[in-house]
Short mmCIF file of C-alpha atoms and ligand atoms in Angstrom, two decimals:
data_model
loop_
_atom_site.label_atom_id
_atom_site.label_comp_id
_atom_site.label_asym_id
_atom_site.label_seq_id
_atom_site.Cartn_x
_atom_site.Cartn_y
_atom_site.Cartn_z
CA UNK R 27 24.79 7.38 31.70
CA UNK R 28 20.87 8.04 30.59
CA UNK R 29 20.72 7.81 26.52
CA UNK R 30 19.38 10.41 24.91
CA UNK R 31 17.66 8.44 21.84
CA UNK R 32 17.01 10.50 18.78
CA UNK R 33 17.50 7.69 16.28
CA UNK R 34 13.79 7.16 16.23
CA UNK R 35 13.68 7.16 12.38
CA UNK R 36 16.17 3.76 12.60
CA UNK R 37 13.54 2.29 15.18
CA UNK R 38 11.49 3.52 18.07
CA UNK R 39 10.94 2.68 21.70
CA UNK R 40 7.85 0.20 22.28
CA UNK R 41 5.01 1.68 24.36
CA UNK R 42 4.90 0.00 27.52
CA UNK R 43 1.08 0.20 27.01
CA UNK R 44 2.01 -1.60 23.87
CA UNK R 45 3.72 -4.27 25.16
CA UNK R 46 1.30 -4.43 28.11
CA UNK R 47 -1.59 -5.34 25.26
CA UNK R 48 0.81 -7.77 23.13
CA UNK R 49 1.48 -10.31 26.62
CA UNK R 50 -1.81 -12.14 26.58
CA UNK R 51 -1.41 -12.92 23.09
CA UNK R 52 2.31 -14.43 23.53
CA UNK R 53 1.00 -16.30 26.52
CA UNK R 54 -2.66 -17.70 26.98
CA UNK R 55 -4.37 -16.19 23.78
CA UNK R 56 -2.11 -17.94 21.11
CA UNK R 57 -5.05 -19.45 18.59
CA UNK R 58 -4.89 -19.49 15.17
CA UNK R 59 -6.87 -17.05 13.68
CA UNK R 60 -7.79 -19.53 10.78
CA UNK R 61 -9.47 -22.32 13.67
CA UNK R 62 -12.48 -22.58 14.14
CA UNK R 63 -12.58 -23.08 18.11
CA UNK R 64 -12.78 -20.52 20.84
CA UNK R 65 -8.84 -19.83 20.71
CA UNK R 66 -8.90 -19.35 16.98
CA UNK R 67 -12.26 -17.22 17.01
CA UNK R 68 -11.03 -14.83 19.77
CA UNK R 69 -7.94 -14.72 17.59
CA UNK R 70 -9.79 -13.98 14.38
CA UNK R 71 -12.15 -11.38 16.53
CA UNK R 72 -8.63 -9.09 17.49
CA UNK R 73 -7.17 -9.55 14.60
CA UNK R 74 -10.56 -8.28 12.33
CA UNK R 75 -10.46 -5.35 15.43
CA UNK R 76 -7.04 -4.41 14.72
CA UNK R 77 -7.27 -4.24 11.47
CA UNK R 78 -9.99 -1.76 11.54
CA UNK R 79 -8.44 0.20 14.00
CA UNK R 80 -5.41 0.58 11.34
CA UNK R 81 -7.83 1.23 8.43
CA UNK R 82 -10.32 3.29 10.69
CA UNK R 83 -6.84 5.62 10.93
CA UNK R 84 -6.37 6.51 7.19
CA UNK R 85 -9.80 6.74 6.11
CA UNK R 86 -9.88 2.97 4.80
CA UNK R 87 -12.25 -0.19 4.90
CA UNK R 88 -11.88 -3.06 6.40
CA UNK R 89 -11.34 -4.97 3.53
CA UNK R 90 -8.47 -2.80 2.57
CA UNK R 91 -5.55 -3.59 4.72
CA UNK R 92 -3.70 -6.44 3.94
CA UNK R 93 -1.31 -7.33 7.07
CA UNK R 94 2.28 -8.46 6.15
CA UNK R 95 5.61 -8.89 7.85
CA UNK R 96 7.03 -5.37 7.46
CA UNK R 97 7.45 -1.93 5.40
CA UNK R 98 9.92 -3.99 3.12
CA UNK R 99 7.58 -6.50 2.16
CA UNK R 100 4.63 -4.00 2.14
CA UNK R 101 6.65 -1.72 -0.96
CA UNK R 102 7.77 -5.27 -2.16
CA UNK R 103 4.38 -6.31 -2.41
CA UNK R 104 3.08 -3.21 -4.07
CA UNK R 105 5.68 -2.58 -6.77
CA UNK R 106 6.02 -6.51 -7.86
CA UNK R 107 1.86 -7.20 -7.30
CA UNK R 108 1.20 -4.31 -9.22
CA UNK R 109 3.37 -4.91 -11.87
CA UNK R 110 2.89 -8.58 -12.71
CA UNK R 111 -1.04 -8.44 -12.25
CA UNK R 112 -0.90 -5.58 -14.76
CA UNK R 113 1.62 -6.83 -17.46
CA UNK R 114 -0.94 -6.64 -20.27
CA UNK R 115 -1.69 -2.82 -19.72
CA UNK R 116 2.10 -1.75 -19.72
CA UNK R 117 5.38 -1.88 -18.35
CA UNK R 118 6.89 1.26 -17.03
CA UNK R 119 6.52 2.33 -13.37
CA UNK R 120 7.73 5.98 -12.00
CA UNK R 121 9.52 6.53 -8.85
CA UNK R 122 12.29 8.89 -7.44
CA UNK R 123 15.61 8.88 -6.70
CA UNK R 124 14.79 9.45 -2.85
CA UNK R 125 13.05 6.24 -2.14
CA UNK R 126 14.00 3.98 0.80
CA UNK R 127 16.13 0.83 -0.42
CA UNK R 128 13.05 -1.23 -0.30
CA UNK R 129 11.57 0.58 -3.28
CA UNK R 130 14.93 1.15 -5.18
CA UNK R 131 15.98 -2.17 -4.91
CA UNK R 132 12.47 -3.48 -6.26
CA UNK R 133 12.82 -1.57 -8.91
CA UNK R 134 16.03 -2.61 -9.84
CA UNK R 135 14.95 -6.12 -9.67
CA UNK R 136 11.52 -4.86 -11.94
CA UNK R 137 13.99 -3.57 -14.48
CA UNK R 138 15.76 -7.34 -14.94
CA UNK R 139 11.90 -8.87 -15.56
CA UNK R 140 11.30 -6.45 -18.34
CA UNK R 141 9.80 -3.32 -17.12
CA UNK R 142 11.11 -0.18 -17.45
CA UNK R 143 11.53 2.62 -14.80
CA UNK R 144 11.67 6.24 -14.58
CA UNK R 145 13.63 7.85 -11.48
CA UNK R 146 12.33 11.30 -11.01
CA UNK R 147 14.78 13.93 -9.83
CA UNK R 148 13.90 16.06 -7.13
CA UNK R 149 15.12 19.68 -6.36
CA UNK R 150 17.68 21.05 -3.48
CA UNK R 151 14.81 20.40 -0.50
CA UNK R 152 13.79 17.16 -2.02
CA UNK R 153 10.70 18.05 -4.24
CA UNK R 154 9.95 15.73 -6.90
CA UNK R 155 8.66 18.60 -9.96
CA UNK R 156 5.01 18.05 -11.10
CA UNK R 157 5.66 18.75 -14.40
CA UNK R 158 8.51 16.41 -14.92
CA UNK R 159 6.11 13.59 -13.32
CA UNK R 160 3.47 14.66 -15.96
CA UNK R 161 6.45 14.27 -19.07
CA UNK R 162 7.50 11.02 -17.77
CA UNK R 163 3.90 9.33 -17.95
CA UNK R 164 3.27 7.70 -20.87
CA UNK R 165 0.76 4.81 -22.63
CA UNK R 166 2.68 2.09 -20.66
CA UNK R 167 2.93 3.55 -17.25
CA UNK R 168 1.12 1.13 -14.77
CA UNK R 169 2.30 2.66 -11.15
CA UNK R 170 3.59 5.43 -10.09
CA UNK R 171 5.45 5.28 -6.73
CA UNK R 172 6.63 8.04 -4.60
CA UNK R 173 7.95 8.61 -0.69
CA UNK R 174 5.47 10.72 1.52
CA UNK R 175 8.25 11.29 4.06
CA UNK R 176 11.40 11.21 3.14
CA UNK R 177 13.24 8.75 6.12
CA UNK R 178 16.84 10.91 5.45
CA UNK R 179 15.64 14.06 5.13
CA UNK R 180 11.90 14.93 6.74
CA UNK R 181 10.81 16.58 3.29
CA UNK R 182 6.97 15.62 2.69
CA UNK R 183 6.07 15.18 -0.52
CA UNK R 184 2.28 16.50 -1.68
CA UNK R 185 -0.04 13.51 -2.11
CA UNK R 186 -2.92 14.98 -3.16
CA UNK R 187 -1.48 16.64 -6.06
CA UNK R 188 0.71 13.50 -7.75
CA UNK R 189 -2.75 11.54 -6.24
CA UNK R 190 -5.19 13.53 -8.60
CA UNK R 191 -2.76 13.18 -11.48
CA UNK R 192 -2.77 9.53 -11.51
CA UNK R 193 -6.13 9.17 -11.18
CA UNK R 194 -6.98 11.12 -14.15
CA UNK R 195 -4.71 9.09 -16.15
CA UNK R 196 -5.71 5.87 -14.72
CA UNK R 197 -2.46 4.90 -13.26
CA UNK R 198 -2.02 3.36 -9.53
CA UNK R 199 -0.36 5.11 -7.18
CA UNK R 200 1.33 3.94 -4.55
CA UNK R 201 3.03 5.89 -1.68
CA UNK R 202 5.45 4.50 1.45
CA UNK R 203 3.94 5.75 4.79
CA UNK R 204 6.76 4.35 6.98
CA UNK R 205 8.29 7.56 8.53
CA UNK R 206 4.89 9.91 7.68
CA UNK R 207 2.21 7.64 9.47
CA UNK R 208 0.79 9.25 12.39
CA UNK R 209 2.93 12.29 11.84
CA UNK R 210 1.19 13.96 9.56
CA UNK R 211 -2.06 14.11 7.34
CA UNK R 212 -2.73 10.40 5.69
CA UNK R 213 -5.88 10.20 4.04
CA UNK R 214 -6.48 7.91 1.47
CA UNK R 215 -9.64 9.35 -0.03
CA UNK R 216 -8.60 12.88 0.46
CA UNK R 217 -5.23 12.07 -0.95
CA UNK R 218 -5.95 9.94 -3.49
CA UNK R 219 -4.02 6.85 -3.00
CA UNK R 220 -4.48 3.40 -4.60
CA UNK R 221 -1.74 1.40 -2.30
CA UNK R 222 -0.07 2.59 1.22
CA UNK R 223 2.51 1.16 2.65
CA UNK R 224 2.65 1.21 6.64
CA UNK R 225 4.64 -0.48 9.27
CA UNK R 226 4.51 -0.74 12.97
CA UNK R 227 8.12 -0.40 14.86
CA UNK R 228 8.72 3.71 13.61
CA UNK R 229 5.23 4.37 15.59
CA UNK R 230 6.34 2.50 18.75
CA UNK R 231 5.23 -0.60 18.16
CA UNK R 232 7.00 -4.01 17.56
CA UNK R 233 9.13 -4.73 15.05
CA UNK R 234 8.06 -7.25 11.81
CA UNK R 235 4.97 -5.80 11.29
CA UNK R 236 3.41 -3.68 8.18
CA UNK R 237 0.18 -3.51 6.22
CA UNK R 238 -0.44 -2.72 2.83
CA UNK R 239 -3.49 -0.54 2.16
CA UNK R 240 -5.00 -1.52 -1.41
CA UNK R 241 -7.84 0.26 -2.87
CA UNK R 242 -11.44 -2.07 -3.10
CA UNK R 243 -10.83 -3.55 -6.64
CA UNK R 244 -6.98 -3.82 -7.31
CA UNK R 245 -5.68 -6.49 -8.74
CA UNK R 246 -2.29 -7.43 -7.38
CA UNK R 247 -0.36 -10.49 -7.49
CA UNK R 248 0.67 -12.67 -4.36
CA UNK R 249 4.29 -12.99 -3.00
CA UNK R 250 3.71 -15.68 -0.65
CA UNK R 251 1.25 -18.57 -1.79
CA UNK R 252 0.28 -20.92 0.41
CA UNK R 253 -3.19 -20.76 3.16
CA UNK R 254 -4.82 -18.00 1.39
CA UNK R 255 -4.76 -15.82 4.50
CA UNK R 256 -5.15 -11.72 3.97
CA UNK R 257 -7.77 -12.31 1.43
CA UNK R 258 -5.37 -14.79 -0.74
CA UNK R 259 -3.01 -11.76 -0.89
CA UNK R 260 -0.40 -12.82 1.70
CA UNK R 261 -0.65 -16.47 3.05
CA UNK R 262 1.08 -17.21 6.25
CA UNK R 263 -0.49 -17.65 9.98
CA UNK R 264 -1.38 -14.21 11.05
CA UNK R 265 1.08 -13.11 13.72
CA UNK R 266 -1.62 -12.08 16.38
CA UNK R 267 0.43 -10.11 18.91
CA UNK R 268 2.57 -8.21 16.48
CA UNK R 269 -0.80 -6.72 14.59
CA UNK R 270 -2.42 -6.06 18.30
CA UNK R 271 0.75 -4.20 19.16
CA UNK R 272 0.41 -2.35 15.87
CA UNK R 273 -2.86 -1.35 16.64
CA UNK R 274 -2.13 0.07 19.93
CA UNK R 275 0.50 2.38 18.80
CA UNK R 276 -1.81 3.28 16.23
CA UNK R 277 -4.71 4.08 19.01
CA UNK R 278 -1.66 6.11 21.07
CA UNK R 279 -0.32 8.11 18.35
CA UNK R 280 -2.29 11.08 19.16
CA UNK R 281 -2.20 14.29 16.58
CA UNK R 282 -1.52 16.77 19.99
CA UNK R 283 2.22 15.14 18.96
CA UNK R 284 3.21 16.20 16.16
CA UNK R 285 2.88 19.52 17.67
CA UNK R 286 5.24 18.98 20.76
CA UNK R 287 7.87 16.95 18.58
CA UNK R 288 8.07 20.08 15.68
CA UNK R 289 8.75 22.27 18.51
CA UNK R 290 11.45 20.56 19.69
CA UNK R 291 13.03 19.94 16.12
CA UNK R 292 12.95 23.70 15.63
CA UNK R 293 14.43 24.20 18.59
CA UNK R 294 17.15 21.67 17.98
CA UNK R 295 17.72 22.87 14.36
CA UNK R 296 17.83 26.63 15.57
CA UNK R 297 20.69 25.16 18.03
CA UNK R 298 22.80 23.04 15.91
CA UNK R 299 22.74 25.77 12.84
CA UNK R 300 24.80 28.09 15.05
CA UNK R 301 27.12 25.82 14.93
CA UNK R 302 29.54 27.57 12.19
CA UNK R 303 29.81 25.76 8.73
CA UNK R 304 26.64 23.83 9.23
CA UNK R 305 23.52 23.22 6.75
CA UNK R 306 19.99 21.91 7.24
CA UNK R 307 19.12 19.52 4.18
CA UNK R 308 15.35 18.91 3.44
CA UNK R 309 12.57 21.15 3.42
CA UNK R 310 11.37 24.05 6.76
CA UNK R 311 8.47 24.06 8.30
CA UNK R 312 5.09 22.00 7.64
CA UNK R 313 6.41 20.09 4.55
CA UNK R 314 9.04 18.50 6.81
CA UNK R 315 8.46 15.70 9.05
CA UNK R 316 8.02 16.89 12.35
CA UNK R 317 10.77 15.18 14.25
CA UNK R 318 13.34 14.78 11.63
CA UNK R 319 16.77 17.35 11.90
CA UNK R 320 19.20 16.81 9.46
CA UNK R 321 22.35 18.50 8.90
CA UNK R 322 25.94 18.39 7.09
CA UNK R 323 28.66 20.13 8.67
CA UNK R 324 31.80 21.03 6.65
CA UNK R 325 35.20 19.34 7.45
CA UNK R 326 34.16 16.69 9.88
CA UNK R 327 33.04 13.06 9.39
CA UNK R 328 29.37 12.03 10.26
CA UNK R 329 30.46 8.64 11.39
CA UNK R 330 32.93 9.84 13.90
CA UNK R 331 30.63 12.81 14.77
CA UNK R 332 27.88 9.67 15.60
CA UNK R 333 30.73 7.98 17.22
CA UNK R 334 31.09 10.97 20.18
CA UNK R 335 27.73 11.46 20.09
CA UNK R 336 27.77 7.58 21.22
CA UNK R 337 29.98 8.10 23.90
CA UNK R 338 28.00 10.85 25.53
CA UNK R 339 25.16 8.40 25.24
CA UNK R 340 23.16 10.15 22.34
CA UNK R 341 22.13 7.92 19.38
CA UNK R 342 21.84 8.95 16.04
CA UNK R 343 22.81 8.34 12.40
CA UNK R 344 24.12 9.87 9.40
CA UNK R 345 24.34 9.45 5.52
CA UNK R 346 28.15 9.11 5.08
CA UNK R 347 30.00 6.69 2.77
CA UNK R 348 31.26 4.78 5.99
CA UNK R 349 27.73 4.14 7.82
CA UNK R 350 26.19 3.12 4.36
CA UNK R 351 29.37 0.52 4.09
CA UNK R 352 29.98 1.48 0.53
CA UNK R 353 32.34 3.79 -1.63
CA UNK R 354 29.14 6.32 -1.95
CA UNK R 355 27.43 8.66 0.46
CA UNK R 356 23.56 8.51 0.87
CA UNK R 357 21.81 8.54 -2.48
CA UNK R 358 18.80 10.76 -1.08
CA UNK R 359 21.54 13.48 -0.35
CA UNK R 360 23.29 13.13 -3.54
CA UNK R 361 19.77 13.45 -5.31
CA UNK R 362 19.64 16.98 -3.77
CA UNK R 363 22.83 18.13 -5.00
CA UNK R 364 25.30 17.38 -2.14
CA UNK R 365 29.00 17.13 -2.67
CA UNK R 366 30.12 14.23 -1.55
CA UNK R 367 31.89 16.32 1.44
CA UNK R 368 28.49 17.65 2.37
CA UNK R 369 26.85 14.40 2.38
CA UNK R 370 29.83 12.82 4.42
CA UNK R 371 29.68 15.32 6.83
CA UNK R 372 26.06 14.63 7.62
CA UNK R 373 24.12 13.94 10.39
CA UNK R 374 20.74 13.14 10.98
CA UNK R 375 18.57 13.13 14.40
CA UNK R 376 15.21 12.00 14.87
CA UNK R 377 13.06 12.67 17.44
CA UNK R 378 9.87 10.52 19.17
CA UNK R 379 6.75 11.57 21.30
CA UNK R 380 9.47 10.31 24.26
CA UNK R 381 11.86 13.49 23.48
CA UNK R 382 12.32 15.96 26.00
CA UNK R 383 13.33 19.71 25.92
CA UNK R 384 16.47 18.43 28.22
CA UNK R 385 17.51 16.19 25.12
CA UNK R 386 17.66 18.75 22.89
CA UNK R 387 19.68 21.25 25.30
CA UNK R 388 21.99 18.32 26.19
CA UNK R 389 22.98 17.78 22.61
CA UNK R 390 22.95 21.58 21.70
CA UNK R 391 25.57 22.14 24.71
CA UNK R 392 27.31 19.07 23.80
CA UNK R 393 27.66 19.19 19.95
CA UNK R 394 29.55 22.54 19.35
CA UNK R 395 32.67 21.32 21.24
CA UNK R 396 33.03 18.23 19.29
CA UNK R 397 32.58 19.91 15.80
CA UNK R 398 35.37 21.81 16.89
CA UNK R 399 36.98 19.23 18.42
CA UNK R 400 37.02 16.71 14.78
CA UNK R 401 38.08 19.62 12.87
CA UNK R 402 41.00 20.96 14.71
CA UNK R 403 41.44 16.70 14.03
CA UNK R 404 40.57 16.58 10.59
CA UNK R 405 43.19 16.55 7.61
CA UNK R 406 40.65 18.50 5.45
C1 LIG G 524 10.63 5.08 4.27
C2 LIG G 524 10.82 3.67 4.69
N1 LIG G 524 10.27 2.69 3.95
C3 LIG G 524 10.42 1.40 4.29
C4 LIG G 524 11.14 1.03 5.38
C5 LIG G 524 11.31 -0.43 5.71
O1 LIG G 524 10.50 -0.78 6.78
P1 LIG G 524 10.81 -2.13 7.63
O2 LIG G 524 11.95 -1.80 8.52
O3 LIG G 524 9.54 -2.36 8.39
O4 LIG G 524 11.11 -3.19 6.66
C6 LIG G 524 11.75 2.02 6.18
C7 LIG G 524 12.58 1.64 7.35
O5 LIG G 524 13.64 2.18 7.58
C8 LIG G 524 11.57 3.36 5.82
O6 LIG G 524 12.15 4.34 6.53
#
């Protein structure tokens, strides 16, 4: 049985091109980019190459990209550098109730070391409201923090606009990349941004891998301490072939894809909605990520929708209570005004540059007959 993969916002597939690049660097090329012999110089040399190659891609310097070990640690980074290297200017930061975990969590953990935090709402496609971001700034407000594309949903938030507001206030603001990079429009002049966070393995590169993006003249405050590496930012040995793997799916991630992949989510979304007693949740069109479907369907369970998707070889995900192994359904749907039903009945599928118009058709043939199928089942 071939799999049909279309859990690409989970993970994606690693270029073989990629991996091709990585070998010499897990084999003969294994300096130390910190030495100062040949190894270690030809180390430092790629690593200096890659890095521009990542900041070359969003409109950055050199100097601006910090490497660390993932997106986690990149929002980690932001949120907690930010906020301890700026304690004497205030201590409120503004997110949303859509962020990823990595955020949420931070700011949970923020809120227990004194600062306060504002969760913006957002509306029934997942649009955080300007105006309610202008209210909740006040005198104290340090960061602002907010998801460019949402990982659940697809909705894209507008940088520029939140972008040009902080600036004018003087506030940082910071904005997770991990599902947007290389799918749409990341620019951090045009945009505005003062920190980006970026990671490799939802491009198709290898896992453990993200960069931080930090504005020329930021003061932030270190995680990790120890060899001063990344500037004195993030000590730790450099890991060499991860970063050159990240740069290669950078150089492969062509625009002419976001095209292709938008035409097959259409196509997938105009199949699936025939399905009777089904929703799309997120936003249409341009200001949704351009291979992310999501959809609830009433009277059936996303887990054991995902679970006959599996055995038909098709991977994908959803936001139910059960996958998210606690008493509530995803937060990102609930912030958008799902019933608990709606959000349990949820599933979401996510394409790559790898999907293929037979994909799509195979799951549009295949998913009508087991919606029917878990509801003839189902005690609702
Ligand atoms: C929006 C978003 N931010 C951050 C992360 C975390 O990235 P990583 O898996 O590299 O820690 C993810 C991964 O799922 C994500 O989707």
């Amino acid at each position: 049985m071939e799999t049909v993969y279309l859990d690409n916002s989970s993970t994606t597939k690693i270029d073989d091109l990629v991996i091709e690049t990585m070998k010499p660097f897990l084999s003969e090329k294994y300096g130390n980019a910190s030495s100062i012999h040949a190894l270690g110089i030809e180390a430092k040399k790629v690593l200096e190459d890659s890095r521009k190659i990542i900041a070359d891609s969003i409109n950055a310097d050199l100097g601006e990209i910090i490497f660390t070990s993932s997106g986690t640690e990149s929002n980690n980074l932001a949120l907690k550098g930010i906020a301890f290297a700026n304690k004497e200017k205030g201590n409120h930061l503004i997110t949303t109730k859509i962020e990823h975990k990595s955020i949420l969590e931070t700011c949970k953990w923020l809120e227990t070391q004194g600062f306060e935090i504002t969760y913006l709402n957002v509306d029934s496609e997942g649009f955080i409201d300007i105006d309610e971001l202008k209210k909740a700034i006040t005198g104290k407000t340090i960061l602002v923090s907010v998801i460019h594309g949402n990982n659940e949903i697809g909705t894209i938030q507008d940088l520029s606009v939140i972008g040009e507001i902080c600036r004018a206030r003087g506030i940082y603001f910071h904005t997770d990349t991990c599902q947007s990079f290389t799918k749409t429009e990341l620019d951090v002049e045009k945009q505005n941004l003062d920190l980006v966070s970026l990671n490799s393995h939802k491009i198709h590169g290898p896992k453990g891998v993200g960069a931080l993006y930090i504005k020329k003249g930021i003061k932030i405050d270190s995680l990790l301490h120890g060899g001063g590496q990344e500037s004195g930012i993030r000590s730790g040995t450099e890991d060499i072939h991860g970063i050159v793997g990240f740069a290669e799916a950078v150089k492969l991630a062509d625009e002419k894809y976001i095209d292709l992949m938008a035409e097959l989510r259409d196509k997938l979304i105009d199949g699936i909605l025939k399905i009777p007693g089904s929703r799309l949740n997120g936003a249409m069109g341009r200001e949704r990520l351009c291979n992310n479907v999501n959809v609830s369907f009433r009277k059936v369970e996303g887990e054991a929708i995902c679970g006959l998707l599996d055995e038909e070889g098709i991977c994908g995900s959803t936001g139910s209570a059960c996958a998210e192994k606690t008493l509530d359904p995803s937060h990102v749907l609930s912030a958008l005004g799902l019933t608990h039903e709606d959000s349990n009945g949820s599933l979401r599928l996510t394409l790559s540059r790898f999907t293929t118009r037979e994909d799509v058709d195979f799951v549009v043939s295949v998913l009508p007959g087991m919606i029917n199928k878990l509801r003839e089942m189902s005690p609702l």
